[in-house]
Short mmCIF file of C-alpha atoms in Angstrom, two decimals:
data_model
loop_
_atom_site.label_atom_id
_atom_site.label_comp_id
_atom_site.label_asym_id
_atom_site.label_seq_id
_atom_site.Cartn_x
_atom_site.Cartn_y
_atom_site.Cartn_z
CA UNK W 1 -106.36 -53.12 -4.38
CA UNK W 2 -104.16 -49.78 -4.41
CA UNK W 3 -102.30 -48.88 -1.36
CA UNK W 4 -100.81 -45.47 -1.02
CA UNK W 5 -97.23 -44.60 1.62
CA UNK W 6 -98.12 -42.55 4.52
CA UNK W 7 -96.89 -39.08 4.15
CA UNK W 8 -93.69 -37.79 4.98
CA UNK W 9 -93.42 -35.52 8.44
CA UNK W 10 -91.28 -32.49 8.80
CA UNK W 11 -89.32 -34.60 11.74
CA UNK W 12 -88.28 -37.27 8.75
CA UNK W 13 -87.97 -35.01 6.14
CA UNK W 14 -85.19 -33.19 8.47
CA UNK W 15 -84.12 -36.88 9.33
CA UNK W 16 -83.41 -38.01 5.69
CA UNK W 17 -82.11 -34.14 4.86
CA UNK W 18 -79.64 -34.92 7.93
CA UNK W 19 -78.54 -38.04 6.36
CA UNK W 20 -77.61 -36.62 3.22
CA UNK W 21 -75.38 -33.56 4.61
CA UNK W 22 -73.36 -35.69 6.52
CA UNK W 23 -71.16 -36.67 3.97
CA UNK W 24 -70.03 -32.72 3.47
CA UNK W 25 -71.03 -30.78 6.69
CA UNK W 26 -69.93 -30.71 10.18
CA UNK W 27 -73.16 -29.62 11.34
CA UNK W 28 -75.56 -31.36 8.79
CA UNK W 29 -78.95 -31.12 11.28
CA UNK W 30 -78.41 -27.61 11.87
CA UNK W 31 -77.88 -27.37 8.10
CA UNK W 32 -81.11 -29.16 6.77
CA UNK W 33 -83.10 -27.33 9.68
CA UNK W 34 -81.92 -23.59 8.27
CA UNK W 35 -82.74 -25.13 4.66
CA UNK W 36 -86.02 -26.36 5.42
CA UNK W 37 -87.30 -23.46 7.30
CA UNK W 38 -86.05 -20.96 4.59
CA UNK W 39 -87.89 -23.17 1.79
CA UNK W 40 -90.84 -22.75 3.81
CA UNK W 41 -90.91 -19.43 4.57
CA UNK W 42 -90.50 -19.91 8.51
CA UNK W 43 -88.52 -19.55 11.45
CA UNK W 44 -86.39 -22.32 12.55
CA UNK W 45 -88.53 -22.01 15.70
CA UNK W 46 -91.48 -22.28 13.97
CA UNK W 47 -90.08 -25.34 12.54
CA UNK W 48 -89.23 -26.91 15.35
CA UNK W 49 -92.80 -26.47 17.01
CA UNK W 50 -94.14 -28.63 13.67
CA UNK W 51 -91.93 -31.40 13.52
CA UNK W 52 -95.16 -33.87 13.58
CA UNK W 53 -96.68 -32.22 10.67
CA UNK W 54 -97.09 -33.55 7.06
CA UNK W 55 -94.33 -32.03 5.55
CA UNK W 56 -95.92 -30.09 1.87
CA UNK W 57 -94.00 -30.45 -1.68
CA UNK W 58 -91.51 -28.48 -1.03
CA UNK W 59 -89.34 -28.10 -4.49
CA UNK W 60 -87.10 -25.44 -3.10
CA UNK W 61 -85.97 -27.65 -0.49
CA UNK W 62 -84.31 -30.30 -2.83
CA UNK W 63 -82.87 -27.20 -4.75
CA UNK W 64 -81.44 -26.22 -1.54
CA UNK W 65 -80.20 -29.40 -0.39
CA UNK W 66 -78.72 -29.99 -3.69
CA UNK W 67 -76.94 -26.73 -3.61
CA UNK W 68 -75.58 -27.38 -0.23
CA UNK W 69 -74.07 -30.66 -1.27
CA UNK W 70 -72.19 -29.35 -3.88
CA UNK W 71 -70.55 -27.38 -0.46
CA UNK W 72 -72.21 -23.86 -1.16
CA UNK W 73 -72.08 -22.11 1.99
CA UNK W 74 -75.61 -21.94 3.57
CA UNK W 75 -75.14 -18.42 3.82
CA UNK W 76 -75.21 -18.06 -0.38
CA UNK W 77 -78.24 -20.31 -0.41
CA UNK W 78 -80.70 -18.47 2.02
CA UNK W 79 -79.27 -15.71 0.88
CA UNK W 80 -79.03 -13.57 4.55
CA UNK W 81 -76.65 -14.60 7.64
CA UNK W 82 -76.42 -13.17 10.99
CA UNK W 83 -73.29 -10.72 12.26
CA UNK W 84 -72.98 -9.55 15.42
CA UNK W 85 -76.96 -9.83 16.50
CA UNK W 86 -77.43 -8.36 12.74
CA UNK W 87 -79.02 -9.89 9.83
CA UNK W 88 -76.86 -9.61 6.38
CA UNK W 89 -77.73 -9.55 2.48
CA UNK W 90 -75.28 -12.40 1.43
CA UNK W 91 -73.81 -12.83 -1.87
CA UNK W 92 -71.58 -15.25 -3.68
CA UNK W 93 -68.48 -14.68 -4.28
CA UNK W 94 -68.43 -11.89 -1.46
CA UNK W 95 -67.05 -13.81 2.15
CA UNK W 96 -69.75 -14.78 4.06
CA UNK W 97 -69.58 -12.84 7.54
CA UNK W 98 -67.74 -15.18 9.83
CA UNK W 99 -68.07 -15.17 13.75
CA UNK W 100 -64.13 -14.37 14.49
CA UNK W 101 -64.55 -11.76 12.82
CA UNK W 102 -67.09 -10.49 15.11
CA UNK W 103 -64.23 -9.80 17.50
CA UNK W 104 -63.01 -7.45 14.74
CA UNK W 105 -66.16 -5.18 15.61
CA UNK W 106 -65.83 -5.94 18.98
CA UNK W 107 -62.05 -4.39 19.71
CA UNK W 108 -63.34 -1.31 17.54
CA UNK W 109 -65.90 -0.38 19.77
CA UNK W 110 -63.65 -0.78 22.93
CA UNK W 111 -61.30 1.46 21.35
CA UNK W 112 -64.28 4.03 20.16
CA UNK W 113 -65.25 4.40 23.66
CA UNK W 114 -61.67 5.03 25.31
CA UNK W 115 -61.27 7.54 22.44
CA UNK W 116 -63.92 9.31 22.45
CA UNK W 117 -63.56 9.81 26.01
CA UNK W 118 -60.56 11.74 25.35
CA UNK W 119 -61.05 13.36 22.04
CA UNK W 120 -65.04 14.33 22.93
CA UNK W 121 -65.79 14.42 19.37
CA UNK W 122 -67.58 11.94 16.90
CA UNK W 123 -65.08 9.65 15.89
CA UNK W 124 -63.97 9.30 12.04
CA UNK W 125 -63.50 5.47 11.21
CA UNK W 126 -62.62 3.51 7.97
CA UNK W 127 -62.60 -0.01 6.88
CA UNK W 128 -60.30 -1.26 4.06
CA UNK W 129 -62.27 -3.98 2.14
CA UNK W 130 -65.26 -4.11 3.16
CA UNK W 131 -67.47 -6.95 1.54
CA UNK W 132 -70.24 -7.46 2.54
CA UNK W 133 -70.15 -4.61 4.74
CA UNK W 134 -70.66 -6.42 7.91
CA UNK W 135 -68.40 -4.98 9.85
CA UNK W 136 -68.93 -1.29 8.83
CA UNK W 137 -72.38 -1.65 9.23
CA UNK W 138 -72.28 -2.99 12.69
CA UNK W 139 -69.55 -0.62 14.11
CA UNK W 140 -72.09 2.18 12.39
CA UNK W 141 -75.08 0.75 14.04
CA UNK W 142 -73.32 0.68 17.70
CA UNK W 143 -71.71 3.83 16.89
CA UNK W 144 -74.58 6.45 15.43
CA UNK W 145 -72.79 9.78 15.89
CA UNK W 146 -69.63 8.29 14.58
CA UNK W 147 -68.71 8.60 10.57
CA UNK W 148 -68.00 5.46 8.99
CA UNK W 149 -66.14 5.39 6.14
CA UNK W 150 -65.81 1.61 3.66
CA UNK W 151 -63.67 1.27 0.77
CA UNK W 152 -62.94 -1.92 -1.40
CA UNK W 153 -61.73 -2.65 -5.14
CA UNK W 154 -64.64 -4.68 -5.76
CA UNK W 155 -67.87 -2.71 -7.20
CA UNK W 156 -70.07 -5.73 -6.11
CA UNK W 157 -69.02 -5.47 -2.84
CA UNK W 158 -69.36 -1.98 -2.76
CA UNK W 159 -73.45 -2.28 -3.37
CA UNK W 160 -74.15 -4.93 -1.16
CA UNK W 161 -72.54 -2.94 1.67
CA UNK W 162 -74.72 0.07 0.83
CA UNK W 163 -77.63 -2.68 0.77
CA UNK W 164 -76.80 -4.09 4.04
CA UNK W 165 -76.07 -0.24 5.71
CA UNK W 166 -79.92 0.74 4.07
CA UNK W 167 -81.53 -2.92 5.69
CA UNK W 168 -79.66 -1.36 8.87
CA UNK W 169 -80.72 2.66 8.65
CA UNK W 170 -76.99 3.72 9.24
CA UNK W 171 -74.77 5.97 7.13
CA UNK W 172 -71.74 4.66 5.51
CA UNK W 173 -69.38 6.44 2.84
CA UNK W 174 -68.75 4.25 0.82
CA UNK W 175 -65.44 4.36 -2.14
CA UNK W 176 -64.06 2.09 -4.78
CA UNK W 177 -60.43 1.78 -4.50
CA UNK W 178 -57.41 -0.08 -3.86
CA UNK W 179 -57.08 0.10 -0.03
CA UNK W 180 -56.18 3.97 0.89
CA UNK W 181 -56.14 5.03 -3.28
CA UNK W 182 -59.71 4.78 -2.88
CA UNK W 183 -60.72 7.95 -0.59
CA UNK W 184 -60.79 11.25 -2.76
CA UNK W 185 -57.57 13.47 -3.00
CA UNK W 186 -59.56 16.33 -0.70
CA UNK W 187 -59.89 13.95 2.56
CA UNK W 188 -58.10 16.50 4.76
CA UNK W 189 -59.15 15.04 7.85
CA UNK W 190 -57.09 12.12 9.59
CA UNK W 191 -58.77 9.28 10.37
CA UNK W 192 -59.55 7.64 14.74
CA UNK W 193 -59.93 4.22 14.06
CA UNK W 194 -58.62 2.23 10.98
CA UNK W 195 -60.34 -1.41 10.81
CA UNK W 196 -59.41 -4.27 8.19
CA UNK W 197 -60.38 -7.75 7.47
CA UNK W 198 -57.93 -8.27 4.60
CA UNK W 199 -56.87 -11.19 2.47
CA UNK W 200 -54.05 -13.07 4.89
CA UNK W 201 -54.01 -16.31 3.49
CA UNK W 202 -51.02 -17.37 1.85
CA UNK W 203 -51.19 -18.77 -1.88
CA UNK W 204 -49.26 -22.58 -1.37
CA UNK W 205 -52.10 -23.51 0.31
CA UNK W 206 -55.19 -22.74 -1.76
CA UNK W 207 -55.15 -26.39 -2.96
CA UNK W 208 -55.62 -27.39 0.70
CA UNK W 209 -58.47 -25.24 1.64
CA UNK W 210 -62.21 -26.39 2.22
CA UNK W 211 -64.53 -27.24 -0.97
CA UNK W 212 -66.49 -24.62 0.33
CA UNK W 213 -63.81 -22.14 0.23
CA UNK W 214 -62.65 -23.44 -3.23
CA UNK W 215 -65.92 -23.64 -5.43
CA UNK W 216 -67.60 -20.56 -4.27
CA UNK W 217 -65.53 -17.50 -2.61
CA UNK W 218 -63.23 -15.48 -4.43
CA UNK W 219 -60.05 -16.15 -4.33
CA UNK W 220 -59.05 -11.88 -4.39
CA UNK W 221 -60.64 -11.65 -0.85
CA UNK W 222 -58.83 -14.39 0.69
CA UNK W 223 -54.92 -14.87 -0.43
CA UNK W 224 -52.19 -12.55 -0.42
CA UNK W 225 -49.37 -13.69 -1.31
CA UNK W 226 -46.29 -16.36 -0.02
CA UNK W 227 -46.35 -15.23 3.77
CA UNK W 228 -50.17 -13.92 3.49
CA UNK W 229 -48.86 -10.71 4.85
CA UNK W 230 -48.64 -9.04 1.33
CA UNK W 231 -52.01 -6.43 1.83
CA UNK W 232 -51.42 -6.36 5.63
CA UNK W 233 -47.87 -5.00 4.61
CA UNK W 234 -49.07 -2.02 2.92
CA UNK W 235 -51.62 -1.35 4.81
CA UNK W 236 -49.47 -0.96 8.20
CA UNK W 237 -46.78 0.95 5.97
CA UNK W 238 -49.57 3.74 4.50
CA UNK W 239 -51.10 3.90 7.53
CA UNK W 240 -49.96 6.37 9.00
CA UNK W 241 -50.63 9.33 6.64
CA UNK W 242 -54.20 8.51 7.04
CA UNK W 243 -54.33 8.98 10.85
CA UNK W 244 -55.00 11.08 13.92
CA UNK W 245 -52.22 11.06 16.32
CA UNK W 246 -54.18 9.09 18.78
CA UNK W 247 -55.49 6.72 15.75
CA UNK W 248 -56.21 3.14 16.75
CA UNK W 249 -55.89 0.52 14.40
CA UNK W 250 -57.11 -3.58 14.03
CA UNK W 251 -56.27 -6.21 11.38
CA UNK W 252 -57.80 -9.70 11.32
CA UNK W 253 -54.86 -12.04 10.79
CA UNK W 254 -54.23 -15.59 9.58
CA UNK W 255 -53.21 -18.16 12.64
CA UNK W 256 -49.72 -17.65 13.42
CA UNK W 257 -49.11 -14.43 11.65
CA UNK W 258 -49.17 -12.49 15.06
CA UNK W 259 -46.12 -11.86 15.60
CA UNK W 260 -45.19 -11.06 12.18
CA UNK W 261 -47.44 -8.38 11.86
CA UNK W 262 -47.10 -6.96 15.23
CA UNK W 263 -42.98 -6.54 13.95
CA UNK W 264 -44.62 -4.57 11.05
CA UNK W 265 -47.01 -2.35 13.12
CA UNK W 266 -43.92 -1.33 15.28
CA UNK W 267 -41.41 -0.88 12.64
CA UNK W 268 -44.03 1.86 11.09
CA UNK W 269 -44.34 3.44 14.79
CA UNK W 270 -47.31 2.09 16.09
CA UNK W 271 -47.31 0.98 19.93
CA UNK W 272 -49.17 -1.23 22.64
CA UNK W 273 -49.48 -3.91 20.01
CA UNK W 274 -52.20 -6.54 21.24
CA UNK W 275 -53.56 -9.56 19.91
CA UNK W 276 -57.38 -10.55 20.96
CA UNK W 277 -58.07 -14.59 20.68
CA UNK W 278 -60.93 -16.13 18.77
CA UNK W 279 -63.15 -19.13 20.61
CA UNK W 280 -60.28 -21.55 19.17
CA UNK W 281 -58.05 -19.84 20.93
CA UNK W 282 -56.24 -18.25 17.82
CA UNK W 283 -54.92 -14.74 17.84
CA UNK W 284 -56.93 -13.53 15.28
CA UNK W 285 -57.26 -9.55 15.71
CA UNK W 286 -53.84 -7.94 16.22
CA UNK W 287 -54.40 -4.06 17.15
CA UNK W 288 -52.35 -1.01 18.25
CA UNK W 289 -52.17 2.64 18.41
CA UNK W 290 -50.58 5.07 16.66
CA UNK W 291 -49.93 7.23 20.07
CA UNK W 292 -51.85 5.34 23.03
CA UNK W 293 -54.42 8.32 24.25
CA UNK W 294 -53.71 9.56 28.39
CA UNK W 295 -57.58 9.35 30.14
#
């Protein structure tokens, strides 16, 4: 007399999934719940509403899952993450969007609207490095009469920001450069608003960093150098040929490099220099003006 097991649900499936991720995740339920619905072509909603039902064969799953214990970031395995209400093209080695850096976007767009109050113009902006294009993208999409400008070394990056600014109907210019060498030789006209998310972490302490961090992104996008100030040092110094007298710039920084780089933004005349916290409480955008704007 044969016997066969009772099939699996989608509630154990996620149960057992959990179990596994544990070991490398600090969120290993959310984890196996994003993996699961993307191998089944649903929303995690949808998901959640079929917990009770057989869970199908679901190959991709274990692929996923196996993938995610070797610490790939979820991000690289779904293939799309969400940015400021926004849904990305993600691709390794680029940096997966990352939710402080949301308050990168979200210091722009304060400074867009005191600006263009004054200068009652469309505003000219430009991100240095821009990846995955997240940021550009988003600042474009909140900002549709403005002209966004991207640059970054990297040709990769480079396409998936024009893939991300097509998902997104928005207009970005892109170049491939090295920081400001990148825009052509006849940009005559200063830029409003400079924006940067560049490598600040400093090279000692690669070793140190998550798996995650280790065995997937690239290195070129994250350290700079003994202090981590190395790009964020010529950026601040070129700046200012690139700008509009009442130009506003904003740098995502490394934890504790604040002050540091607020010393650098002043010695190359820039003034007001701010620093807006992330939800740990680190001061993670540092920002200032070139000339502060009068309302």
């Amino acid at each position: 007399m044969s016997s066969t097991s009772p099939q699996k649900t989608i509630a154990l499936a996620l149960s057992e999934a959990t179990q596994r991720l544990q070991v490398i995740s600090e969120t290993p339920r959310l984890d196996a719940e994003l993996l699961l619905s993307h191998a089944l072509q649903i929303s995690r909603a949808q998901l959640l509403a079929r917990l009770r039902d057989t869970m199908p064969v679901c190959y991709p799953f274990e692929e996923a899952l196996r993938r995610r214990l070797d610490y790939e970031p979820i991000a690289y395995i779904v293939g799309e993450w969400e940015f400021f209400s926004l849904s990305f093209l993600t691709r390794a080695p680029m940096l997966t969007p990352r939710p402080e850096t949301e308050h990168l976007v979200e210091v722009t767009l304060d400074a867009a609207t005191t600006l263009r109050a004054v200068l009652k113009r469309p505003l000219r902006i430009l991100e240095l490095g821009c990846g995955s294009g997240c940021v550009a993208v988003s600042v474009a999409h909140s900002l549709p009469d403005a002209q966004v400008t991207a640059t970054d070394i990297n040709p990769d990056a480079l396409a998936l920001t024009h893939e991300n600014a097509v998902r997104h109907n928005v207009a970005v210019q892109l170049y491939e450069g090295d920081l400001f060498t990148a825009l052509p030789s006849d940009n005559a006209e200063a830029f409003d608003i400079l924006v940067s998310n560049p490598p600040y972490v400093e090279s000692g302490v690669w070793d140190n960093l998550s798996p995650v961090i280790q065995r997937h992104e690239d290195p070129r996008a994250l350290l700079a150098g003994e202090d981590g100030l190395d790009i964020i040092r010529r950026i601040i110094h070129d700046a200012p040929a690139y700008l509009h007298p009442h130009a506003f710039i904003a740098l995502e920084i490394g934890e504790k490099q604040f002050d540091a780089v607020a010393e650098l933004l002043q010695e190359d005349g820039f003034s007001r220099c701010s620093a807006c916290k992330d939800l740990a409480g680190i001061q993670r955008i540092a920002y200032a003006w070139k000339t502060a704007p009068q309302p």
